[in-house]
Structure formats: structure tokens, C-alpha cells
Amino acid sequence: MFEITTTRANPMVDPALHVWGWEIPVYLFLGGLVAGMMIISGYLLFRGGHRNVRSAALMLPGVSVAMLTAGMLALYLDLEHKPYFWRLYTSFEPLSPMSWGAWILALVYPALIANLLLRVPGRLARRWPWLAELSGRLVRHQLAVRVIGAANLFLGVLLGVYTGVLLSALGARPLWNSALLGPLFLVSGLSTAAAFVHIIAPDPLDKRLLARADNVFLASELMLIVLLIAGLLTATRAHIDAAAMLLGGAYGAAFWVLVVGLGIVVPLVIQTLAVSQRIRHTQVAPVLVLAGGLALRFVIVYAGQASRWPVAS
Amino acid sequence: MARFGMVIDTRTCVGCMDCVVACKTENDVPDGRCRDWIVQQTEGTMPELRLEIRSERCNHCDHPPCVDCCPTGASHIEDFGTTVQIDAKLCIGCKACLASCPYDARFIHVEGYADKCTFCLHRVRQGLDPACVAVCPTHCMSFGDLDDRISAVSRLVNARAHHALLPEAGTGPRIFFLT
């Protein structure tokens, strides 16, 4: 026999760690979605998307600001010592991914607002004509547009990777202890963003381009998940046990059905058929991709917290 | 600079929980939370059973992941004894430190900040032992400077068989259990 009894019963820690509820997966999902939209918007700007009034590039910054703010609100709700939130911005801790994230977010907002200025929404332009004038001046300068596009692309990649590194830096949780989480969350962010833009894009060319891109993102995501599991299964006992939680344990059903099945494989098949024009483009695949991206964050955050090193050595 | 640590003799610890009660009293730890706790580990096959009783707490690691992951510097290494401490006025309650600790030694105080064992630095500064060590009825706990070769803790670690918890986690725990 091997039996452990403990007198410790701290809330959120025992019997299994559960410090992060719905707020963090939602924040990571929205952060990844915004990161993906920044990358897509930056790319479209590079291709001259700002000249096309129907381009999705011009819709994304406004949506991104709203979603990021909602994500930040979720993050704020998760904090236990809320009045001290501002302390994030009184220091920079180079070893802390969360500190990096706070400062990346501080740069993301100005980049999104600069992007937003390329096409000021009509109501704002009527209220503050100088904004429309500034926007006109910006759009005329190709270099300015490219700098804004590049800034959005670069910060989008940083934001997307950070959402994964935030977890992978916590070595005490074997499930998260993989450098692949950063790329996985980045690619998942890109795939959810492509799906979201596919739903809202008014231009059919954008729609087609994004459906094609989403197939690449989804296939890459599937490959990264396989590599993540393979990496865990070939590591220590703690990591093998962590992988088992996803493969057949408490989180197995959610992982296989919601994340892999409905979130990746089914939309990949639908979109492959749609791209090769065997069936029509519908909203089904993008909606599944978005739901799968959210499910991925929930499963990884919840299962990761429950994973642990063996109690005794 | 001193490097404070603790040595606990599992052969004399009886799991009476005096250390837990002393800590809660000394540090005004809220009800339902604890900075130290008792673990009973039983292994083997009847009748060949081995029982180990351990008084556990924050290991004040040499390479504390809770300090690295803290986004505000609230979790820090105090110069005095190079122990891991928390500045509640800097803590935002993000709980990254709770998730980073392989010992699950931290918790959220009812006031919202992360909390854990401090090695009773306020007592140690006055030349006293931590409360848990001071009250132990079997004198199974010793506290002192692990870098001082003639300190009680160094001598015990050098003379007796011992183990630390999860050395494979790589954090360099500073609490040693004599076996």
C-alpha cells in the first residue's frame, strides 16, 4: 500500500489545485482571438487591404478592442486582490510571463487604436472631424500603413504566444510543462480568428482566403496537439499521468469530443470540402472552430491545474 | 548571508499538530487555512509497514518558481536568511504563485493576497525560533543557517539520513526530513 493523509485543506488548493475558474480560459480565448485578428489584419494591411472599403482589415481593430477589453475584464474578475491591480504596471519582472503579458497588453492597445484610425467609424468621424482628417492623412502614407500593419502583426504574435507561455512557465503542473503550449495557443488563436473573420467579413474574397488559411491553422493545431501529447508521454511519470488525464481520464471526453472532434476534425473536413467547392460555405465550420478554441482553453487550464508531481518521492 | 532551513526528525514527530496550532496562533492565520500541516505517509505490505509523519510547510526553495512567476515582485527573496516572503501590498492575487509551487504550500488569505509560511521571520529577527519549532513537544524540529557548518541544522543534515520533498522538481527545497 501507499497511502497519504494530510491535515491541509486550503481552499482552491485541496484536494486538487483549482485556482483559476472560467475567467482565465475566457481571457486566454479572447486574447488568442484578438492576437489572431491582429495578425490577419496586419497581413491584410500589408496586401493593401486598407484601400478596399469592404476589407475585413478595417473591421477588425474595433472588434479587437472590444474583445480584448472583455478579456481584460475577465482577467480582472479573477484577481483576488483587485484594488492592487495597478501594481502590474509599477514594475517589470523579466522572469514572469504574466508581467510580460501585462506590458504586451499595454502596447497592444495603442497598436489597435492606430489600426482603428485607418478607418474611423462614421459616428466618431462626424463627432470629431479632426479624427477623420488624421485618418485620411495616415492612409495616404503607405509607410505609415505598413508600420501599423507590422506593429499589429508583431504584437499579435507576441500576444498569441504569451497566452500559452503563461501556463507553460508553471513547471509545477506537468500538463503545462511544454514549450509547445505557446505555438499551440498561437495557432489556435489564428484559427479562431480566421473563423471569426470568415463569419463577419463582407468581402467574399476575404471569406475564401480565410477558409483556406483556417484549414492550414487547424491542421497545424492538430499536429501540435499530437506533438504535445507525444512529448508528455515520453517524459517523466508525472508527465505521462498528465497526458493520461486528456487521453482517457477526467478530461478525456471533453478533449476528444469538443476539442479534437468538433473543434478541429469536423470543421477541417467541412472547410476542405467547401474550399474545393464540393459543398457551400456555411457558418457551421467557423462556429465549431470558435467553440473548439474555447473548449481547448477550458480543458488545458482545468486539467493542467489538476495535474501534479507525485505527492511523495 | 545566512540561508535558513529546517530539519525535522520523522522518527520523533508524533503528528500532534502543536506546530500547526502554534503557527495559526502566532501568525493569526484565518480559520480554514493553514501555513503548515501534518502529512502521514504509510507504505509497504502488512505487516511490513512503514509510517512517516511529516510537518510540512513552504520549503523556502533555493530556486523558488513562485518568485520567478510573480508579475509584481510581491513574492521575493528576503535578504535576511534568503527566505521567500510575500509583500501583501504588492500582491494582486493572480494566483500564478499558487500554481507554480510543486508543494502547494501557498493559499489565498481571506483578504485576497497570497500567503504562506514566513519561517516566522519576525521572531527569528529577535533571536527566537519559529513558533512551530519553539512549541514542538518532542523537539523534532530544528531551525537555523544551512550554510553555517556548526549550526544544529547543518550538523543534523551531515550526520543523519534524510530526504527532501520532490527534489526532482528542481526548486532546491530547504526543509529536510530525517529518516
Coordinates of C-alpha atoms in Angstrom, one line a residue:
Chain A
M1 CA 0.0 0.0 0.0
F2 CA 0.9 3.6 -0.4
E3 CA -1.3 6.0 1.4
I4 CA -1.1 9.7 2.2
T5 CA -3.3 11.6 4.6
T6 CA -2.9 15.3 5.2
T7 CA -4.5 17.8 7.6
R8 CA -4.2 20.5 5.0
A9 CA -7.5 21.7 3.4
N10 CA -6.8 25.1 2.0
P11 CA -9.5 26.5 -0.3
M12 CA -8.6 26.4 -4.1
V13 CA -5.6 24.1 -3.3
D14 CA -7.0 20.9 -1.8
P15 CA -7.9 18.2 -2.7
A16 CA -6.6 19.3 -6.1
L17 CA -5.5 22.8 -7.2
H18 CA -8.2 24.8 -8.8
V19 CA -7.1 28.5 -8.6
W20 CA -8.5 29.5 -12.0
G21 CA -12.1 29.2 -12.9
W22 CA -13.9 30.3 -16.1
E23 CA -12.3 33.7 -16.2
I24 CA -8.8 32.6 -17.2
P25 CA -9.9 30.3 -20.1
V26 CA -12.2 33.0 -21.4
Y27 CA -9.4 35.6 -21.1
L28 CA -6.9 33.2 -22.9
F29 CA -9.5 32.5 -25.6
L30 CA -10.3 36.2 -26.2
G31 CA -6.6 37.1 -26.0
G32 CA -5.8 34.4 -28.6
L33 CA -8.7 35.5 -30.8
V34 CA -7.5 39.1 -30.7
A35 CA -3.9 38.0 -31.4
G36 CA -5.1 36.1 -34.4
M37 CA -7.2 39.1 -35.6
M38 CA -4.2 41.4 -35.2
I39 CA -2.1 39.1 -37.3
I40 CA -4.8 38.7 -40.0
S41 CA -5.4 42.5 -40.0
G42 CA -1.7 43.2 -40.2
Y43 CA -1.3 40.8 -43.1
L44 CA -4.3 42.3 -45.0
L45 CA -2.9 45.8 -44.4
F46 CA 0.4 44.7 -46.0
R47 CA -1.6 43.5 -49.0
G48 CA -3.2 46.9 -49.3
G49 CA -6.5 45.9 -47.7
H50 CA -7.0 49.5 -46.4
R51 CA -7.8 50.6 -50.0
N52 CA -10.7 48.2 -50.1
V53 CA -13.6 49.7 -48.1
R54 CA -15.1 46.2 -47.7
S55 CA -11.9 44.7 -46.4
A56 CA -12.1 42.8 -43.1
A57 CA -8.8 44.5 -42.2
L58 CA -10.7 47.7 -41.5
M59 CA -13.4 46.0 -39.3
L60 CA -11.0 44.0 -37.1
P61 CA -9.4 46.7 -34.9
G62 CA -12.7 47.9 -33.4
V63 CA -13.9 44.3 -32.7
S64 CA -10.4 43.5 -31.3
V65 CA -10.5 46.4 -28.8
A66 CA -14.0 45.4 -27.6
M67 CA -13.0 41.7 -27.2
L68 CA -9.7 42.4 -25.6
T69 CA -11.4 44.7 -23.1
A70 CA -13.9 41.9 -22.3
G71 CA -10.9 39.6 -21.8
M72 CA -9.2 42.0 -19.6
L73 CA -12.4 42.4 -17.6
A74 CA -12.5 38.6 -17.1
L75 CA -8.8 38.7 -16.0
Y76 CA -9.6 41.4 -13.5
L77 CA -12.6 39.4 -12.2
D78 CA -10.2 36.5 -11.5
L79 CA -7.9 38.6 -9.3
E80 CA -8.3 38.1 -5.6
H81 CA -6.7 41.4 -4.5
K82 CA -8.4 43.7 -7.0
P83 CA -7.6 47.1 -5.6
Y84 CA -3.9 46.3 -6.2
F85 CA -4.3 45.6 -10.0
W86 CA -2.3 48.7 -10.9
R87 CA 0.8 47.1 -9.3
L88 CA 1.2 45.2 -12.5
Y89 CA 2.4 48.5 -14.1
T90 CA 4.8 49.6 -11.3
S91 CA 7.5 47.1 -12.2
F92 CA 8.7 44.8 -14.9
E93 CA 9.6 41.3 -13.9
P94 CA 11.6 39.7 -16.7
L95 CA 11.2 36.1 -15.5
S96 CA 7.4 36.4 -15.1
P97 CA 5.3 35.7 -18.2
M98 CA 2.4 37.5 -16.6
S99 CA 4.5 40.6 -16.3
W100 CA 5.4 40.3 -19.9
G101 CA 1.8 39.9 -20.7
A102 CA 0.7 43.0 -18.8
W103 CA 3.3 45.1 -20.7
I104 CA 2.4 43.4 -24.1
L105 CA -1.2 44.3 -23.5
A106 CA -0.1 47.9 -22.7
L107 CA 1.4 48.0 -26.3
V108 CA -1.4 46.1 -28.0
Y109 CA -4.0 48.8 -27.2
P110 CA -2.0 51.7 -28.9
A111 CA -1.3 49.4 -31.9
L112 CA -5.0 48.5 -32.2
I113 CA -6.1 52.2 -31.9
A114 CA -3.6 53.2 -34.6
N115 CA -5.1 50.5 -36.8
L116 CA -8.6 51.7 -35.9
L117 CA -7.6 55.2 -37.1
L118 CA -7.1 53.9 -40.6
R119 CA -10.9 53.9 -40.9
V120 CA -12.6 55.9 -38.3
P121 CA -16.2 54.7 -37.7
G122 CA -18.7 57.2 -39.2
R123 CA -20.3 58.3 -36.0
L124 CA -16.9 59.1 -34.4
A125 CA -15.8 60.9 -37.6
R126 CA -18.9 63.1 -37.6
R127 CA -18.4 64.0 -33.9
W128 CA -14.7 64.7 -34.2
P129 CA -13.8 65.7 -37.7
W130 CA -10.2 66.0 -36.9
L131 CA -10.1 62.2 -36.4
A132 CA -11.3 61.7 -40.0
E133 CA -8.7 64.2 -41.2
L134 CA -5.9 62.4 -39.3
S135 CA -7.2 59.1 -40.7
G136 CA -7.1 60.5 -44.2
R137 CA -3.5 61.7 -43.7
L138 CA -2.4 58.3 -42.4
V139 CA -4.0 56.3 -45.2
R140 CA -2.2 58.4 -47.8
H141 CA 1.2 57.4 -46.3
Q142 CA 1.9 53.9 -47.4
L143 CA 4.8 53.7 -44.9
A144 CA 2.5 54.6 -42.0
V145 CA 0.0 51.9 -43.0
R146 CA 2.8 49.3 -43.3
V147 CA 4.2 50.3 -39.9
I148 CA 0.8 49.9 -38.3
G149 CA 0.4 46.6 -40.1
A150 CA 3.8 45.4 -39.0
A151 CA 3.2 46.5 -35.4
N152 CA -0.2 44.6 -35.3
L153 CA 1.4 41.5 -36.8
F154 CA 4.4 41.5 -34.4
L155 CA 2.3 42.3 -31.3
G156 CA -0.3 39.8 -32.4
V157 CA 2.3 37.0 -32.4
L158 CA 3.7 38.1 -29.0
L159 CA 0.2 38.2 -27.5
G160 CA -0.8 34.8 -29.0
V161 CA 2.4 33.1 -27.8
Y162 CA 2.2 34.7 -24.4
T163 CA -1.2 33.2 -23.7
G164 CA 0.4 29.7 -23.9
V165 CA 3.8 30.6 -22.2
L166 CA 1.8 32.0 -19.3
L167 CA 0.9 28.4 -18.5
S168 CA 3.9 26.5 -19.7
A169 CA 6.2 28.5 -17.4
L170 CA 4.5 26.9 -14.4
G171 CA 6.6 23.8 -14.1
A172 CA 4.8 22.5 -11.1
R173 CA 1.9 21.5 -13.3
P174 CA 3.2 18.7 -15.6
L175 CA 0.5 19.1 -18.2
W176 CA 1.5 22.7 -18.9
N177 CA 5.2 22.0 -18.8
S178 CA 5.8 22.0 -22.5
A179 CA 7.2 24.8 -24.8
L180 CA 4.6 23.7 -27.4
L181 CA 1.8 25.4 -25.5
G182 CA 3.0 28.8 -26.8
P183 CA 2.8 27.8 -30.5
L184 CA -0.4 25.8 -29.9
F185 CA -2.2 28.7 -28.4
L186 CA -0.9 31.0 -31.1
V187 CA -2.1 28.7 -33.9
S188 CA -5.4 28.1 -32.1
G189 CA -5.8 31.9 -31.8
L190 CA -5.1 32.2 -35.5
S191 CA -7.6 29.5 -36.4
T192 CA -10.4 31.0 -34.2
A193 CA -9.6 34.5 -35.6
A194 CA -9.8 33.2 -39.2
A195 CA -13.1 31.5 -38.3
F196 CA -14.5 34.7 -36.7
V197 CA -13.4 36.9 -39.6
H198 CA -14.9 34.4 -42.0
I199 CA -18.3 34.9 -40.3
I200 CA -18.1 38.7 -40.2
A201 CA -16.2 39.5 -43.4
P202 CA -18.3 41.3 -46.0
D203 CA -15.9 40.6 -48.9
P204 CA -16.3 37.0 -50.4
L205 CA -12.6 37.1 -51.4
D206 CA -11.6 37.6 -47.7
K207 CA -14.0 34.8 -46.8
R208 CA -12.4 32.3 -49.2
L209 CA -8.9 33.3 -48.3
L210 CA -9.7 32.9 -44.6
A211 CA -11.4 29.5 -45.0
R212 CA -8.3 28.3 -46.8
A213 CA -6.0 29.8 -44.2
D214 CA -8.1 28.2 -41.4
N215 CA -7.6 24.8 -42.8
V216 CA -3.8 25.3 -42.6
F217 CA -4.2 26.6 -39.0
L218 CA -6.5 23.7 -38.0
A219 CA -4.1 21.1 -39.5
S220 CA -1.2 22.7 -37.7
E221 CA -3.1 22.8 -34.4
L222 CA -3.9 19.1 -34.7
M223 CA -0.2 18.4 -35.3
L224 CA 0.9 20.5 -32.3
I225 CA -1.6 18.7 -30.1
V226 CA -0.2 15.3 -31.2
L227 CA 3.3 16.6 -30.5
L228 CA 2.3 17.9 -27.1
I229 CA 0.8 14.6 -26.1
A230 CA 3.8 12.7 -27.6
G231 CA 6.2 14.9 -25.6
L232 CA 4.3 14.3 -22.4
L233 CA 4.1 10.5 -23.0
T234 CA 7.8 10.3 -23.5
A235 CA 8.8 12.3 -20.3
T236 CA 8.6 11.5 -16.6
R237 CA 5.9 9.6 -14.7
A238 CA 4.2 12.9 -13.7
H239 CA 4.0 14.0 -17.4
I240 CA 2.7 10.6 -18.5
D241 CA 0.0 10.8 -15.8
A242 CA -0.8 14.3 -17.0
A243 CA -1.2 13.1 -20.6
A244 CA -3.5 10.3 -19.4
M245 CA -5.9 12.9 -18.0
L246 CA -6.5 14.1 -21.5
L247 CA -6.4 10.8 -23.3
G248 CA -8.8 8.9 -21.1
G249 CA -9.1 10.4 -17.7
A250 CA -11.5 13.0 -16.3
Y251 CA -10.9 15.4 -19.2
G252 CA -10.8 12.7 -21.9
A253 CA -14.4 13.1 -23.2
A254 CA -14.1 16.9 -23.4
F255 CA -10.7 16.7 -25.0
W256 CA -11.7 14.2 -27.7
V257 CA -15.2 15.3 -28.4
L258 CA -15.1 19.1 -28.0
V259 CA -11.5 20.0 -28.8
V260 CA -10.3 17.4 -31.3
G261 CA -13.6 16.1 -32.8
L262 CA -16.0 19.0 -33.1
G263 CA -13.3 21.7 -32.7
I264 CA -10.8 20.6 -35.3
V265 CA -11.5 17.5 -37.3
V266 CA -15.2 18.1 -38.2
P267 CA -14.6 21.8 -39.3
L268 CA -11.5 20.8 -41.1
V269 CA -13.4 18.2 -43.2
I270 CA -16.3 20.7 -43.8
Q271 CA -13.9 23.5 -44.8
T272 CA -11.8 21.3 -47.0
L273 CA -15.0 20.3 -48.9
A274 CA -16.1 23.9 -49.1
V275 CA -12.7 25.2 -50.3
S276 CA -12.7 22.5 -53.1
Q277 CA -16.3 23.7 -53.9
R278 CA -18.0 20.4 -53.3
I279 CA -20.3 22.0 -50.7
R280 CA -21.2 25.6 -50.0
H281 CA -19.5 27.8 -47.4
T282 CA -21.7 28.0 -44.3
Q283 CA -21.3 29.3 -40.8
V284 CA -21.2 25.8 -39.3
A285 CA -17.5 25.2 -39.5
P286 CA -16.4 28.6 -38.2
V287 CA -18.8 28.3 -35.2
L288 CA -17.4 24.9 -34.4
V289 CA -13.8 26.2 -34.6
L290 CA -14.7 29.1 -32.2
A291 CA -16.3 26.7 -29.8
G292 CA -13.4 24.3 -30.1
G293 CA -10.9 27.1 -29.4
L294 CA -12.8 28.0 -26.2
A295 CA -13.0 24.3 -25.2
L296 CA -9.3 23.9 -25.7
R297 CA -8.6 26.7 -23.2
F298 CA -11.0 25.3 -20.7
V299 CA -9.6 21.7 -21.0
I300 CA -6.0 22.8 -20.8
V301 CA -6.5 25.2 -17.9
Y302 CA -8.7 22.9 -15.8
A303 CA -6.7 19.7 -16.5
G304 CA -3.4 21.4 -16.1
Q305 CA -4.3 22.7 -12.6
A306 CA -5.3 19.2 -11.5
S307 CA -2.1 17.7 -12.8
R308 CA 0.8 17.5 -10.3
W309 CA 4.0 15.9 -9.3
P310 CA 3.6 12.7 -7.3
V311 CA 2.9 13.6 -3.7
A312 CA 5.9 11.7 -2.3
S313 CA 9.3 11.0 -3.8
Chain B
M1 CA 24.4 35.8 4.0
A2 CA 22.5 33.2 6.0
R3 CA 20.5 30.5 4.3
F4 CA 17.8 29.5 6.7
G5 CA 16.4 26.0 6.6
M6 CA 14.7 23.4 8.8
V7 CA 15.3 19.9 9.7
I8 CA 12.5 17.6 11.0
D9 CA 13.1 14.3 12.6
T10 CA 10.4 11.9 11.3
R11 CA 11.4 9.4 14.0
T12 CA 10.4 11.6 16.8
C13 CA 7.5 13.5 15.2
V14 CA 4.2 12.1 16.6
G15 CA 1.9 14.3 14.4
C16 CA 0.4 16.1 17.5
M17 CA -0.3 19.2 15.4
D18 CA 1.1 21.6 18.0
C19 CA 3.2 23.2 15.2
V20 CA 0.0 23.8 13.2
V21 CA -1.8 25.4 16.1
A22 CA 1.2 27.4 17.2
C23 CA 1.6 28.8 13.6
K24 CA -2.1 29.7 13.4
T25 CA -1.9 31.5 16.7
E26 CA 1.4 33.2 16.2
N27 CA 0.5 34.4 12.7
D28 CA -3.2 34.9 13.1
V29 CA -3.9 32.5 10.2
P30 CA -7.6 32.7 9.3
D31 CA -9.9 29.7 10.1
G32 CA -10.0 27.1 7.3
R33 CA -6.4 27.9 6.1
C34 CA -3.0 26.7 7.3
R35 CA 0.6 27.6 6.7
D36 CA 1.8 24.3 7.9
W37 CA 0.2 20.9 8.1
I38 CA 0.8 17.3 9.0
V39 CA 1.2 14.5 6.4
Q40 CA 1.1 10.8 7.3
Q41 CA 2.6 8.5 4.7
T42 CA 2.1 4.8 5.0
E43 CA 3.8 2.4 2.6
G44 CA 4.6 -1.3 2.4
T45 CA 2.6 -4.6 2.8
M46 CA 1.1 -5.7 6.1
P47 CA 2.8 -6.4 8.5
E48 CA 5.9 -4.8 6.9
L49 CA 4.5 -1.2 7.0
R50 CA 6.5 2.0 7.3
L51 CA 4.9 5.1 8.6
E52 CA 6.4 8.6 8.2
I53 CA 4.8 11.6 9.8
R54 CA 5.9 14.9 8.5
S55 CA 5.2 18.5 9.5
E56 CA 5.2 20.3 6.1
R57 CA 5.3 24.0 5.0
C58 CA 6.8 26.2 2.4
N59 CA 10.3 24.9 1.6
H60 CA 11.8 28.4 1.1
C61 CA 13.5 26.9 -2.0
D62 CA 16.9 28.0 -3.3
H63 CA 15.3 28.5 -6.8
P64 CA 11.7 29.5 -6.0
P65 CA 9.4 29.3 -9.0
C66 CA 6.8 31.4 -7.1
V67 CA 9.3 34.3 -7.0
D68 CA 10.1 34.0 -10.7
C69 CA 6.5 33.9 -11.9
C70 CA 5.3 36.8 -9.7
P71 CA 4.3 39.7 -12.0
T72 CA 4.7 42.5 -9.4
G73 CA 7.7 41.5 -7.3
A74 CA 5.3 40.8 -4.3
S75 CA 6.9 37.3 -3.9
H76 CA 10.6 38.0 -3.3
I77 CA 13.7 36.6 -1.6
E78 CA 14.3 38.4 1.6
D79 CA 18.0 39.2 2.3
F80 CA 17.6 38.1 5.9
G81 CA 18.2 34.4 5.7
T82 CA 17.5 34.4 2.0
T83 CA 13.9 33.2 2.7
V84 CA 10.9 33.5 0.3
Q85 CA 8.5 36.2 1.5
I86 CA 5.4 38.0 0.2
D87 CA 4.7 41.7 0.3
A88 CA 0.9 41.8 0.6
K89 CA 0.8 45.4 -0.6
L90 CA 2.3 44.4 -4.0
C91 CA 0.2 41.2 -4.4
I92 CA -2.6 41.4 -7.0
G93 CA -4.0 37.9 -6.2
C94 CA -3.3 36.5 -9.6
K95 CA -2.6 33.1 -8.1
A96 CA 0.3 32.3 -10.5
C97 CA 2.5 31.6 -7.4
L98 CA -0.1 29.0 -6.1
A99 CA 0.0 27.2 -9.5
S100 CA 3.8 27.4 -9.7
C101 CA 4.5 25.7 -6.3
P102 CA 5.1 22.0 -6.6
Y103 CA 4.3 21.7 -2.8
D104 CA 1.0 23.6 -3.0
A105 CA 2.3 25.5 0.0
R106 CA 0.5 28.7 -0.7
F107 CA -3.1 29.8 -0.3
I108 CA -5.1 32.9 -0.7
H109 CA -5.6 34.8 2.5
V110 CA -9.2 35.9 3.3
E111 CA -8.0 39.5 2.5
G112 CA -7.1 38.5 -1.1
Y113 CA -3.3 38.2 -1.1
A114 CA -1.2 35.1 -1.4
D115 CA 0.0 33.8 1.9
K116 CA 2.3 31.1 3.2
C117 CA 4.9 30.2 5.9
T118 CA 7.4 33.0 6.6
F119 CA 9.7 30.9 8.8
C120 CA 8.3 33.4 11.5
L121 CA 11.0 35.9 10.4
H122 CA 9.5 38.4 13.0
R123 CA 10.5 36.0 15.7
V124 CA 13.8 35.0 14.1
R125 CA 14.9 38.6 13.9
Q126 CA 14.6 38.7 17.7
G127 CA 16.7 35.6 18.1
L128 CA 13.8 33.3 18.6
D129 CA 12.9 30.1 16.8
P130 CA 9.8 30.0 14.5
A131 CA 6.7 29.3 16.5
C132 CA 6.3 25.7 15.2
V133 CA 9.8 24.8 16.3
A134 CA 9.5 26.5 19.6
V135 CA 6.4 24.6 20.7
C136 CA 7.3 21.1 19.4
P137 CA 6.9 18.8 22.5
T138 CA 9.2 16.1 21.1
H139 CA 11.8 18.6 19.9
C140 CA 11.8 17.0 16.5
M141 CA 12.2 20.3 14.6
S142 CA 15.4 22.4 14.2
F143 CA 15.8 25.7 12.5
G144 CA 18.9 27.5 11.5
D145 CA 21.5 28.5 8.9
L146 CA 22.3 25.7 6.5
D147 CA 25.4 27.5 5.4
D148 CA 26.8 27.6 8.9
R149 CA 28.7 24.3 9.3
I150 CA 28.3 24.2 13.1
S151 CA 24.6 25.1 13.2
A152 CA 22.3 22.4 14.5
V153 CA 20.6 22.0 11.2
S154 CA 23.9 21.5 9.3
R155 CA 25.1 19.0 11.8
L156 CA 21.9 17.0 11.6
V157 CA 21.9 17.0 7.8
N158 CA 25.5 15.9 7.8
A159 CA 25.1 13.2 10.4
R160 CA 21.7 11.6 9.6
A161 CA 20.0 10.0 6.7
H162 CA 17.5 12.4 5.3
H163 CA 15.3 13.4 2.3
A164 CA 13.7 16.5 0.9
L165 CA 10.4 16.6 -0.9
L166 CA 10.3 16.5 -4.7
P167 CA 13.9 17.2 -5.3
E168 CA 13.2 16.3 -8.9
A169 CA 11.1 19.4 -9.3
G170 CA 14.5 21.2 -9.2
T171 CA 13.5 24.0 -6.8
G172 CA 16.1 23.3 -4.2
P173 CA 13.9 22.8 -1.1
R174 CA 15.4 23.7 2.3
I175 CA 13.4 21.5 4.6
F176 CA 15.0 18.2 5.3
F177 CA 13.3 15.2 6.9
L178 CA 15.5 12.8 8.9
T179 CA 14.6 9.2 8.5

